[in-house]
PDB file of C-alpha atoms in Angstrom:
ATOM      1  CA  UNK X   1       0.000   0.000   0.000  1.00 38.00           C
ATOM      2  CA  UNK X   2       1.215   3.610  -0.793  1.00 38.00           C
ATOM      3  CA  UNK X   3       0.702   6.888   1.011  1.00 38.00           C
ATOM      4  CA  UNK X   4       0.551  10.153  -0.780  1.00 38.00           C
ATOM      5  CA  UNK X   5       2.556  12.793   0.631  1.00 36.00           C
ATOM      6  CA  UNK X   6       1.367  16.338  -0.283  1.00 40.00           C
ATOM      7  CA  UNK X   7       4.515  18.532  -1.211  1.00 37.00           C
ATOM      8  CA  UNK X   8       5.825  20.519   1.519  1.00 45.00           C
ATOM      9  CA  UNK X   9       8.986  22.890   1.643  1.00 43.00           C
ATOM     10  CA  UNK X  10      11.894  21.200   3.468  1.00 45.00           C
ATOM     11  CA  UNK X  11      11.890  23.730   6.768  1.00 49.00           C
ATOM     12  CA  UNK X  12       8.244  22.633   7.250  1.00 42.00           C
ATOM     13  CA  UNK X  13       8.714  18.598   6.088  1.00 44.00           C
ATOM     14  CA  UNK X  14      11.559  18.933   8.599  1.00 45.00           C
ATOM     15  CA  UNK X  15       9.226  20.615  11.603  1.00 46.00           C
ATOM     16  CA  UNK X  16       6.705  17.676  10.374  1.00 50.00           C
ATOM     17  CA  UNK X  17       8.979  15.178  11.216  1.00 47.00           C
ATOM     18  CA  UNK X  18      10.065  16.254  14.279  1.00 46.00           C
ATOM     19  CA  UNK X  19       6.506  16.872  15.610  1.00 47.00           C
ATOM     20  CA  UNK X  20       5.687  13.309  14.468  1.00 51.00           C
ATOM     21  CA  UNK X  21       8.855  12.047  16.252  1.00 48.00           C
ATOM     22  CA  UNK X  22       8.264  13.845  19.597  1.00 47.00           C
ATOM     23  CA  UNK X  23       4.696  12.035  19.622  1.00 48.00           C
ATOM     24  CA  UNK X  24       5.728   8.728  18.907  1.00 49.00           C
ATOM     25  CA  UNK X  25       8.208   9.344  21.568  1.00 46.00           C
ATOM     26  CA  UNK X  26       5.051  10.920  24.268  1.00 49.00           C
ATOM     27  CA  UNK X  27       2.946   7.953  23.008  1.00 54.00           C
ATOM     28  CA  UNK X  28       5.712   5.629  23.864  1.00 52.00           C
ATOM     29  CA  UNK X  29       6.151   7.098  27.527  1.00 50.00           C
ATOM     30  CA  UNK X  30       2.524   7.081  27.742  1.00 49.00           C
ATOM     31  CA  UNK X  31       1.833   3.327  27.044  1.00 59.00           C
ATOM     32  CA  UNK X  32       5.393   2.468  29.044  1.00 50.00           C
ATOM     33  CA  UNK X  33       4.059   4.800  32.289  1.00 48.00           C
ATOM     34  CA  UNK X  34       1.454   2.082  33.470  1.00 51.00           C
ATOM     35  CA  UNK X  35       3.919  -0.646  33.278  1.00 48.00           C
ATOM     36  CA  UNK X  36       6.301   1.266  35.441  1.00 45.00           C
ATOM     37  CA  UNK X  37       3.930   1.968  37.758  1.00 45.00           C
ATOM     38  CA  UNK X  38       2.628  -1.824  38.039  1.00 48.00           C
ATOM     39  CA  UNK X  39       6.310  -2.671  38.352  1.00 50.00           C
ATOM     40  CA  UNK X  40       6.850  -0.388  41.210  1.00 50.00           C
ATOM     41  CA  UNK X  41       3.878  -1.342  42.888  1.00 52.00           C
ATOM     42  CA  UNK X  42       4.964  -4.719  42.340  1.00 63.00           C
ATOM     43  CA  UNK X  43       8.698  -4.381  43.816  1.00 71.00           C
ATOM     44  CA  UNK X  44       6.788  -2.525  47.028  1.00 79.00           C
ATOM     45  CA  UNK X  45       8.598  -3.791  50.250  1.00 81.00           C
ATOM     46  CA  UNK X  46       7.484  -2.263  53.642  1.00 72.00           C
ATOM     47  CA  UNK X  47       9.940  -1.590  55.719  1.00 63.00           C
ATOM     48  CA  UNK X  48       9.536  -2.779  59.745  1.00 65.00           C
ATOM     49  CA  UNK X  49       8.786   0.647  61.605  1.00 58.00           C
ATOM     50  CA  UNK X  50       7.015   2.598  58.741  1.00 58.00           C
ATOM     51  CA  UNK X  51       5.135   5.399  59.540  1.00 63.00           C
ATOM     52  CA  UNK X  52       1.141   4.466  59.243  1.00 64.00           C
ATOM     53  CA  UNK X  53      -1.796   6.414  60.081  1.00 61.00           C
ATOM     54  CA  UNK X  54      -2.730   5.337  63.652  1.00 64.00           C
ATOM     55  CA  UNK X  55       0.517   2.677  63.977  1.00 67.00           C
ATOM     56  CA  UNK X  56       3.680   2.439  62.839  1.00 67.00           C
ATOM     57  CA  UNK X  57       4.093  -0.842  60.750  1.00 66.00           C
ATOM     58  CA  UNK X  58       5.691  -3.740  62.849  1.00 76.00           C
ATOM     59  CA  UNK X  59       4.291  -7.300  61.252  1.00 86.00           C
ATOM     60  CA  UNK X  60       2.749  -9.986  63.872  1.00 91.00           C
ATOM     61  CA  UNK X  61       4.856 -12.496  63.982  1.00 93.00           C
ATOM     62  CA  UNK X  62       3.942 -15.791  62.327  1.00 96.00           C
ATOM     63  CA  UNK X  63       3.693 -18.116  65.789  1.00 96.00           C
ATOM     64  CA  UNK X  64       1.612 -15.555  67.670  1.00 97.00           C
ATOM     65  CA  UNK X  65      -0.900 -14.824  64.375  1.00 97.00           C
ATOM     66  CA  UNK X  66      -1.655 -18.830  64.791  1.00 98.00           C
ATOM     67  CA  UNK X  67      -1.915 -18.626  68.535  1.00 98.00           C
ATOM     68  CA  UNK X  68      -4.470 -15.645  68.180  1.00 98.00           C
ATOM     69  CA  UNK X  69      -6.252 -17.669  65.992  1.00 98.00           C
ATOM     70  CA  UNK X  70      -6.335 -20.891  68.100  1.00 98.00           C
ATOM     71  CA  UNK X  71      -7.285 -18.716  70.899  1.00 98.00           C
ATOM     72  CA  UNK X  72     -10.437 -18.010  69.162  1.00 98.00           C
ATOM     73  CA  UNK X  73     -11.096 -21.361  67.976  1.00 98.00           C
ATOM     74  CA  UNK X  74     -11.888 -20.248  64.600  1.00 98.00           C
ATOM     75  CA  UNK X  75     -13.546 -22.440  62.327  1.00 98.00           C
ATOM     76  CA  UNK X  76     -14.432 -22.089  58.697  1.00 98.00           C
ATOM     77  CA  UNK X  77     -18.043 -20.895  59.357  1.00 98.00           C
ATOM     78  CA  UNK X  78     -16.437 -17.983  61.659  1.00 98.00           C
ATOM     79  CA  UNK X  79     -16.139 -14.613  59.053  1.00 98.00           C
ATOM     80  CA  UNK X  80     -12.558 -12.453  60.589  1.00 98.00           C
ATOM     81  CA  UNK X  81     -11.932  -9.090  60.130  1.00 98.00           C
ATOM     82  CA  UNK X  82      -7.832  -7.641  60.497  1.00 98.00           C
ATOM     83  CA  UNK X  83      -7.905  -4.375  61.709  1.00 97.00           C
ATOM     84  CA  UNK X  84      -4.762  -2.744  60.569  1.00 95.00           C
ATOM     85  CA  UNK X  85      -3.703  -5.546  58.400  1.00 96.00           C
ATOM     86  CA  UNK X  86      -0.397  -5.296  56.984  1.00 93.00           C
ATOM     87  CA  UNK X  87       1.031  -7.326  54.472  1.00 94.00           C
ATOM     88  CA  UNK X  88      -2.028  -9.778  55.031  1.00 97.00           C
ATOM     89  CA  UNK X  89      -0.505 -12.305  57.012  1.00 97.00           C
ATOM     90  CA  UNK X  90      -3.188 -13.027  59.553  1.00 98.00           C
ATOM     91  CA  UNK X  91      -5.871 -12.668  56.994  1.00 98.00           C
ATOM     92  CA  UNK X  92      -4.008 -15.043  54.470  1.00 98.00           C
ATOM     93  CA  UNK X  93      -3.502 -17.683  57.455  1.00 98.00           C
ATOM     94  CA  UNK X  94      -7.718 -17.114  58.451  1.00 98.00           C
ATOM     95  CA  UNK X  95      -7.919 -17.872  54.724  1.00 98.00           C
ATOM     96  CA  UNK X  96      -6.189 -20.982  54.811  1.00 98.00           C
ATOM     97  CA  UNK X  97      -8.110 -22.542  57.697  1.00 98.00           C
ATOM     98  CA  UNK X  98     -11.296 -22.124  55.886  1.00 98.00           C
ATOM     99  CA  UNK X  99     -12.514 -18.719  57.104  1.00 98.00           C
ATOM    100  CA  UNK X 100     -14.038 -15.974  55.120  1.00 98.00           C
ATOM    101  CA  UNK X 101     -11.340 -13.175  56.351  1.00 98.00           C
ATOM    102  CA  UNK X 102     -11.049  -9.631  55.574  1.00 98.00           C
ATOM    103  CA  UNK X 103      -7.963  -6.940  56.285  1.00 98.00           C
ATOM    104  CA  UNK X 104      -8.821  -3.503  56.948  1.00 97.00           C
ATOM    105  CA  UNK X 105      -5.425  -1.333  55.876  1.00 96.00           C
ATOM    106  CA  UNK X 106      -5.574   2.307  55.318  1.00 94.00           C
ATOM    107  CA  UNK X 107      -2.183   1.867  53.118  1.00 94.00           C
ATOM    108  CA  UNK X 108      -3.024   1.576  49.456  1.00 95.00           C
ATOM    109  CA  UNK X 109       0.292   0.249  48.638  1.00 94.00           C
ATOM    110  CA  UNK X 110      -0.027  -2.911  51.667  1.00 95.00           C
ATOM    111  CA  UNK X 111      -3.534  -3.618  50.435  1.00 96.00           C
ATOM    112  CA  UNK X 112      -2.285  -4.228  46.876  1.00 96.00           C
ATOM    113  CA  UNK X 113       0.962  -5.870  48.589  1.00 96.00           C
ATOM    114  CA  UNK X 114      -1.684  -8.041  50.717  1.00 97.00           C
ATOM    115  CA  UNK X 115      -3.769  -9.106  47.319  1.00 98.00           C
ATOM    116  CA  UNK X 116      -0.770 -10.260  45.759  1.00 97.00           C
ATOM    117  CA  UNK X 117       0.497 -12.434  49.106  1.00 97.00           C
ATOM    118  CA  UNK X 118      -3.182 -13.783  48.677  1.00 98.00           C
ATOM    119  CA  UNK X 119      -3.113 -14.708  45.485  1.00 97.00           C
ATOM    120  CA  UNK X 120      -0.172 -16.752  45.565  1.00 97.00           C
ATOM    121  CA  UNK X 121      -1.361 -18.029  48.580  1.00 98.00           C
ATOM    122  CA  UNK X 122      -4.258 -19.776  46.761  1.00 98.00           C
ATOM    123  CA  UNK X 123      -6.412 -18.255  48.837  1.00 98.00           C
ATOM    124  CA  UNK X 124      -7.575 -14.807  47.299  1.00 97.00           C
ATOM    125  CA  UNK X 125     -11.292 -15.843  47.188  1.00 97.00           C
ATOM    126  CA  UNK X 126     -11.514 -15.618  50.499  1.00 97.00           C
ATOM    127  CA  UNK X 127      -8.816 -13.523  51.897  1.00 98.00           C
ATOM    128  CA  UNK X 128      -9.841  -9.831  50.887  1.00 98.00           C
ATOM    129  CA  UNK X 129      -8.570  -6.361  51.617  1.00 98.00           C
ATOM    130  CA  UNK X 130     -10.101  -2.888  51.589  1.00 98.00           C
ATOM    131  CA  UNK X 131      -8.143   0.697  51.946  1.00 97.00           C
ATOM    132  CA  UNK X 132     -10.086   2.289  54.256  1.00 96.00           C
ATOM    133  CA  UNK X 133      -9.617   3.899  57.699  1.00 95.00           C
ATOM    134  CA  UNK X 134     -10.724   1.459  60.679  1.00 94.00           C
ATOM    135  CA  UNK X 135     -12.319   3.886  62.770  1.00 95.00           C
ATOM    136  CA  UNK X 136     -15.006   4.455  59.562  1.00 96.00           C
ATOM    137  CA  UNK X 137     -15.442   0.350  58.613  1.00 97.00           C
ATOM    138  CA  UNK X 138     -18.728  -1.646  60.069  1.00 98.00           C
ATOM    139  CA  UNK X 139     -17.321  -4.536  62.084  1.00 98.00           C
ATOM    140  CA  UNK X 140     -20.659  -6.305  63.003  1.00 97.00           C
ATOM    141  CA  UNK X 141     -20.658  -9.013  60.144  1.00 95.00           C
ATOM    142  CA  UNK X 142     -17.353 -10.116  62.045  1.00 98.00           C
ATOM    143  CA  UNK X 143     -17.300 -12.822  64.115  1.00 98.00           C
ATOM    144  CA  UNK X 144     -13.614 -12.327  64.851  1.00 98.00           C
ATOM    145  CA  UNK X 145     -11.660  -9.253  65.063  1.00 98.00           C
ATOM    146  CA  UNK X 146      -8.300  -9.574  65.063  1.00 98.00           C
ATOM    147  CA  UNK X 147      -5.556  -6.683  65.387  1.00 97.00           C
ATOM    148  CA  UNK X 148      -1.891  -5.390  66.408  1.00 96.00           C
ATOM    149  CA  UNK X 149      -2.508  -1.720  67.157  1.00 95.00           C
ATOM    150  CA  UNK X 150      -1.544   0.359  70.489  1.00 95.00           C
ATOM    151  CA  UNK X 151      -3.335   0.189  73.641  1.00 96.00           C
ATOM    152  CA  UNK X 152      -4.814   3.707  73.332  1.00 96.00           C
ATOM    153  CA  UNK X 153      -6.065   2.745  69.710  1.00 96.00           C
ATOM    154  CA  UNK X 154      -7.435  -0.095  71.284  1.00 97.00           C
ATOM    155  CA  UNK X 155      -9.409   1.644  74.147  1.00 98.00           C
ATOM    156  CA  UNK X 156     -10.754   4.301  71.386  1.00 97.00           C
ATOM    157  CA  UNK X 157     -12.235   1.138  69.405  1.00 98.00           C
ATOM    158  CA  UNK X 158     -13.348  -0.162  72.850  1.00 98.00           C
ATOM    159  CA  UNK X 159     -17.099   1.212  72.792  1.00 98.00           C
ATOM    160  CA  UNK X 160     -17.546  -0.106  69.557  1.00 98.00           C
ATOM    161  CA  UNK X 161     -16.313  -3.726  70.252  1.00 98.00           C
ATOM    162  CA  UNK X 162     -18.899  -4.183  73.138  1.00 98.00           C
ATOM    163  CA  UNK X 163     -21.659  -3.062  71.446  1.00 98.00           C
ATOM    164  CA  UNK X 164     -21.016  -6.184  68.846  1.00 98.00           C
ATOM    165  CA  UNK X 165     -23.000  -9.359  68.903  1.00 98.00           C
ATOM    166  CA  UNK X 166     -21.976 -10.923  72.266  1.00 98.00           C
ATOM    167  CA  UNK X 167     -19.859 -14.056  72.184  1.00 98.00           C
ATOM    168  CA  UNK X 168     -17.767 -12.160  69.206  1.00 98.00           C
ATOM    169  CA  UNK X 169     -14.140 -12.869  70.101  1.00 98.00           C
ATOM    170  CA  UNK X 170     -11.554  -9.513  69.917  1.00 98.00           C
ATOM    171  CA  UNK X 171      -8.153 -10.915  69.699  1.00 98.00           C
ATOM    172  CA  UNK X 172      -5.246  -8.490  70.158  1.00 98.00           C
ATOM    173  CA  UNK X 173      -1.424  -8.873  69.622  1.00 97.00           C
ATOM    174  CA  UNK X 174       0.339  -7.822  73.260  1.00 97.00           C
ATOM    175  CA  UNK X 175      -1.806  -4.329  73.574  1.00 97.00           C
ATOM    176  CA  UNK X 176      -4.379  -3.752  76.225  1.00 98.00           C
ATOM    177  CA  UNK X 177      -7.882  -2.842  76.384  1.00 98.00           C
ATOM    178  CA  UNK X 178      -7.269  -0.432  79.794  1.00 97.00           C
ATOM    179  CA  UNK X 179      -9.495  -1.881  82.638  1.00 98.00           C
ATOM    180  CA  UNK X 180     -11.099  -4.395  80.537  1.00 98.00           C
ATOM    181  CA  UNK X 181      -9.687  -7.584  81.272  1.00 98.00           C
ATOM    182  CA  UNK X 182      -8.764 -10.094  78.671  1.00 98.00           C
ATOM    183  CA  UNK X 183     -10.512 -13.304  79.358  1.00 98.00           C
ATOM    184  CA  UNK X 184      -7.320 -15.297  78.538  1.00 98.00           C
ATOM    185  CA  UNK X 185      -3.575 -14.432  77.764  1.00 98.00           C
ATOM    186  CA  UNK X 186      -0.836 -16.685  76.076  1.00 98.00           C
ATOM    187  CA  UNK X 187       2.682 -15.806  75.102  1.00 97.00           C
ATOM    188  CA  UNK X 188       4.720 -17.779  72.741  1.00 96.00           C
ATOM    189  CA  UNK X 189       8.056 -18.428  73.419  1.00 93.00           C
ATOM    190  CA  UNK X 190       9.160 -20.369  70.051  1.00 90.00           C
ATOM    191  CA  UNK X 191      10.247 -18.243  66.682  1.00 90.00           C
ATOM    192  CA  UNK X 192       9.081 -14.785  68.591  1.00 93.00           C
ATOM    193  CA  UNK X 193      11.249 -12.413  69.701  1.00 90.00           C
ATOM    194  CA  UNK X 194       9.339  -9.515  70.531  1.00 91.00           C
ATOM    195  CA  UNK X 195       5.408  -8.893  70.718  1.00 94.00           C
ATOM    196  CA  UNK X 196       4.915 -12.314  71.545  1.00 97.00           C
ATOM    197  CA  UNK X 197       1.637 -12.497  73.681  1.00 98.00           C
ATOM    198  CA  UNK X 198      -1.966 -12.596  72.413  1.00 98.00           C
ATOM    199  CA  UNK X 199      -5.076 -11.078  74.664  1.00 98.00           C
ATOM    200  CA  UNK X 200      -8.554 -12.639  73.915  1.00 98.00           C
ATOM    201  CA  UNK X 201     -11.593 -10.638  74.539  1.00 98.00           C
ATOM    202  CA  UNK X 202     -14.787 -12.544  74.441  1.00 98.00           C
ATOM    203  CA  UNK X 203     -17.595  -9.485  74.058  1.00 98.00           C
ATOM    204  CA  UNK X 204     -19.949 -10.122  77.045  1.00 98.00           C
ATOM    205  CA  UNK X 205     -23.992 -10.130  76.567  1.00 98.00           C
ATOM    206  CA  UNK X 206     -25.408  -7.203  78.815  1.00 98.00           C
ATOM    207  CA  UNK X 207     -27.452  -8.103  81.870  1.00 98.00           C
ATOM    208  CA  UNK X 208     -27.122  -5.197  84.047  1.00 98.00           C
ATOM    209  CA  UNK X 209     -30.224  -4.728  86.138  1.00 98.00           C
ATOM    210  CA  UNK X 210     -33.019  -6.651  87.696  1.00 98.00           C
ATOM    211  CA  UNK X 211     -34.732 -10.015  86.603  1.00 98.00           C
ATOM    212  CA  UNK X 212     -37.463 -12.093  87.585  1.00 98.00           C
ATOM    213  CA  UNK X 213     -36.206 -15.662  88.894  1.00 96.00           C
ATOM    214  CA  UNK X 214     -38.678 -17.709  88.941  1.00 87.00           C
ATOM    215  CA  UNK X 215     -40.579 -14.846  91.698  1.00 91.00           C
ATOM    216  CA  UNK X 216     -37.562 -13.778  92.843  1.00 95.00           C
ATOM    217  CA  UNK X 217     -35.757 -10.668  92.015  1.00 98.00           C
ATOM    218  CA  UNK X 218     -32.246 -10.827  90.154  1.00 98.00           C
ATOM    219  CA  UNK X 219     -30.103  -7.899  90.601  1.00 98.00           C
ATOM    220  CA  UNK X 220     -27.109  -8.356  88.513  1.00 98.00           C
ATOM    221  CA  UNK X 221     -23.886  -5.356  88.560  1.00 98.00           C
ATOM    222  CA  UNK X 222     -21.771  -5.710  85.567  1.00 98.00           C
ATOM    223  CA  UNK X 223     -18.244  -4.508  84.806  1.00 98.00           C
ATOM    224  CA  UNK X 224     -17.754  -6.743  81.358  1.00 98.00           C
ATOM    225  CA  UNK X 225     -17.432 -10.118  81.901  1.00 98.00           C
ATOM    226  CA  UNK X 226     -17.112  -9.943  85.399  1.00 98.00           C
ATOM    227  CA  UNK X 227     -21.056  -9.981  87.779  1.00 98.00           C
ATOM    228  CA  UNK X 228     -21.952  -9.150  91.009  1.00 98.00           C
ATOM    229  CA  UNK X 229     -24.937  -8.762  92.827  1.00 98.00           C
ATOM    230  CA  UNK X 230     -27.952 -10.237  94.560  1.00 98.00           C
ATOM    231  CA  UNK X 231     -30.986 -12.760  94.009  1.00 98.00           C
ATOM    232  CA  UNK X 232     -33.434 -11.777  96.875  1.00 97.00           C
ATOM    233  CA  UNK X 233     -31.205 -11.149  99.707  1.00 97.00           C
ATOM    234  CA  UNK X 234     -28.345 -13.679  98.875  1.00 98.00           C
ATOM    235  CA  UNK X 235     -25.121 -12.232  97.236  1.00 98.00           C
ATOM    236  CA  UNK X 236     -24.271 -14.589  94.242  1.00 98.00           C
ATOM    237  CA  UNK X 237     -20.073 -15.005  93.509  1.00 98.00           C
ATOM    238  CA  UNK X 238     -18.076 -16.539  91.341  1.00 98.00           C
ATOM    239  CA  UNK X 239     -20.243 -14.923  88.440  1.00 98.00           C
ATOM    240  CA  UNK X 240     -19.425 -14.099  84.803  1.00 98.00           C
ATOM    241  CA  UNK X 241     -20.732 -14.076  81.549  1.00 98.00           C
ATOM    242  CA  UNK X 242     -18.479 -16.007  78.678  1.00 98.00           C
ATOM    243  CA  UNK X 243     -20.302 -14.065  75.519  1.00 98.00           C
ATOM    244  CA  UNK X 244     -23.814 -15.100  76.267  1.00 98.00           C
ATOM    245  CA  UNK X 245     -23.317 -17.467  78.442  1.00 98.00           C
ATOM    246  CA  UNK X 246     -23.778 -16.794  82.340  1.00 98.00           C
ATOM    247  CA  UNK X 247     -22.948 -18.440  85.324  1.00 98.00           C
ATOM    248  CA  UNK X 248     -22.922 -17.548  89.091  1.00 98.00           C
ATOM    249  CA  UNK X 249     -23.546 -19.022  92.668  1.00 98.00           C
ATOM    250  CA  UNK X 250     -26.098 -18.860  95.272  1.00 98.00           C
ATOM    251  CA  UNK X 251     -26.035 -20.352  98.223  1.00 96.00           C
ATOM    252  CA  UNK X 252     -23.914 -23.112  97.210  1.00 97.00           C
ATOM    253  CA  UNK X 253     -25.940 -23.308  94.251  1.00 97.00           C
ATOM    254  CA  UNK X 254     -24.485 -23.049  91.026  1.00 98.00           C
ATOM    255  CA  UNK X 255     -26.497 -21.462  88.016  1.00 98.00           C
ATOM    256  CA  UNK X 256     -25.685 -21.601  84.305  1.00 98.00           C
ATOM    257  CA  UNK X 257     -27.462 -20.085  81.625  1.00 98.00           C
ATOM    258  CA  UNK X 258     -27.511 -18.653  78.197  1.00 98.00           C
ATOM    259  CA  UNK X 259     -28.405 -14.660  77.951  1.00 98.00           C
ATOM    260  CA  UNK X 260     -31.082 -13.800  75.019  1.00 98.00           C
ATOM    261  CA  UNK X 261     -31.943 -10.665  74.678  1.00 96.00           C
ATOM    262  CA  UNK X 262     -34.460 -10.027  77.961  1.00 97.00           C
ATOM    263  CA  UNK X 263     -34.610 -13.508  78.873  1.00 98.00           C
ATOM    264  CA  UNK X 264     -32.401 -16.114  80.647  1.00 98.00           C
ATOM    265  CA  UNK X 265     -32.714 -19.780  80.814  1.00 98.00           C
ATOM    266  CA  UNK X 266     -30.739 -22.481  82.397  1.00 98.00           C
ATOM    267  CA  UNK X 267     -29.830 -25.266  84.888  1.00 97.00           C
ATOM    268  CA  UNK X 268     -29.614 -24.993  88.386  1.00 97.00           C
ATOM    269  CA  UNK X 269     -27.377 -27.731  89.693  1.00 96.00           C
ATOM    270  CA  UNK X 270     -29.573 -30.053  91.809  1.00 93.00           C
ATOM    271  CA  UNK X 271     -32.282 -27.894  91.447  1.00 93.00           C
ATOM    272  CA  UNK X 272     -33.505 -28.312  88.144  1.00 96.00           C
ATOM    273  CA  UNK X 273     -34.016 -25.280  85.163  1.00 97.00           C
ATOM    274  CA  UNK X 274     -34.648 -21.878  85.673  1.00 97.00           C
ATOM    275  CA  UNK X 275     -35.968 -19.255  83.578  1.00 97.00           C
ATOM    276  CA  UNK X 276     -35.680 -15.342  84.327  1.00 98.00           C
ATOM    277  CA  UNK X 277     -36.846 -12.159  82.120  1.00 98.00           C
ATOM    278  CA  UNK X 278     -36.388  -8.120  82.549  1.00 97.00           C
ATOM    279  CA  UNK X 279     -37.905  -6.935  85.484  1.00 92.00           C
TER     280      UNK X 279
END
């Protein structure tokens, strides 16, 4: 095939060609600029200490992510949310016991760091990741909450967390919860250095106030887990609530139960069921 070329004095063939040189040149950059850029993003390394918005980076160790997740006794129909999640590690791990797991990571360059660790995991179906600020994400559709942030972070998040469904297990890597207590505590000693203890929080149902036992009047004081109070004139001890679940002692008696909403049901050791409801 032939192309015509008009006649054109050489100073303007010459500007011709140069213009069409300098484009095929821009169009080359052009087309080359998105392939730099998704090799960049692909050679992205975080580096330990990193500034982050509410953290510095510092990854969970690999020994204490699977202890935090045996402390929960996750199981594939449990759904985990990461807050704060890094490179992906705990998420990827979630994923590859047969949970539905999700990392929260307001770093745009971890999340796509993250997707990539997922995929080659084999598990990027169920091991997602969203930018987005933690303090602005829903966590009720979480079973599990998992995260490595600082104590004050934690205490900030704290409202939120009890107000989830209760038996929903928090599960944080060595930081506090200020004067909620953690309802267990492990540190391992084997490939961990530093940061080496996980904290489980197990987020209590709420009971505070009075309840009719069976004609007698339940009046329960709660500080989280931990209960106190009477039923009719007889202190009860030894009383705590494990998510829904309640137990405490009367007279020797020992109560168990399952919290649901206004009502409470149970055994009574030696005494057969009980039953209780709002007063």
């Amino acid at each position: 095939m032939q192309i015509a070329i008009p006649f054109q004095r050489p100073g303007v063939r010459a500007a011709s060609a140069a213009a069409l040189a300098l484009a095929c040149v821009l169009g080359a950059a052009a087309q080359a600029a998105p392939a730099a850029a998704t090799e960049q993003q692909q050679d992205y390394e975080p580096s330990v200490g990193q500034d982050g918005k509410d953290v510095i980076w510092v990854p969970t160790p690999q020994t204490l992510v699977d202890k935090m997740l045996d402390m929960a006794k996750v199981t594939p129909r449990d759904r985990l949310m990461d807050l704060g999640s890094g490179d992906g590690r705990t998420v990827i791990t979630a994923a590859q016991r047969g949970l539905t797991a999700q990392g929260i990571e307001y770093n745009p360059d971890l999340v796509a760091l993250s997707r990539r660790n997922a995929e080659r995991a084999g598990v990027g179906d169920r091991a997602t990741f969203v930018a987005a600020d933690l303090f602005a994400t829903d966590l009720s559709k979480a079973d599990v909450i998992t995260m490595f942030l600082l104590s004050t972070i934690n205490e900030k998040l704290r409202p939120r967390l009890l107000e989830l469904a209760p038996g929903t297990r928090v599960v944080s890597n060595t930081f506090r919860m200020g004067d909620w207590e953690p309802d267990a505590e492990e540190t391992v000693t084997e490939n961990c250095s530093s940061y080496c203890t996980a904290l489980l929080w197990i987020v209590p149902a709420k009971v505070q106030g009075k309840w009719d036992v069976d004609g007698q009047t339940l009046h329960l004081e709660q500080h989280y887990q931990k209960l106190s109070g009477k039923l009719g004139s007889v202190p009860i001890s030894d009383a705590r609530l494990n998510g829904a679940e309640i137990a405490f002692t009367v007279d020797g008696v020992r109560y168990t139960g399952v919290v649901n909403g206004k009502t409470m049901s149970g055994k009574a050791a030696g005494r057969g069921s009980w039953s209780a409801r709002r007063a």
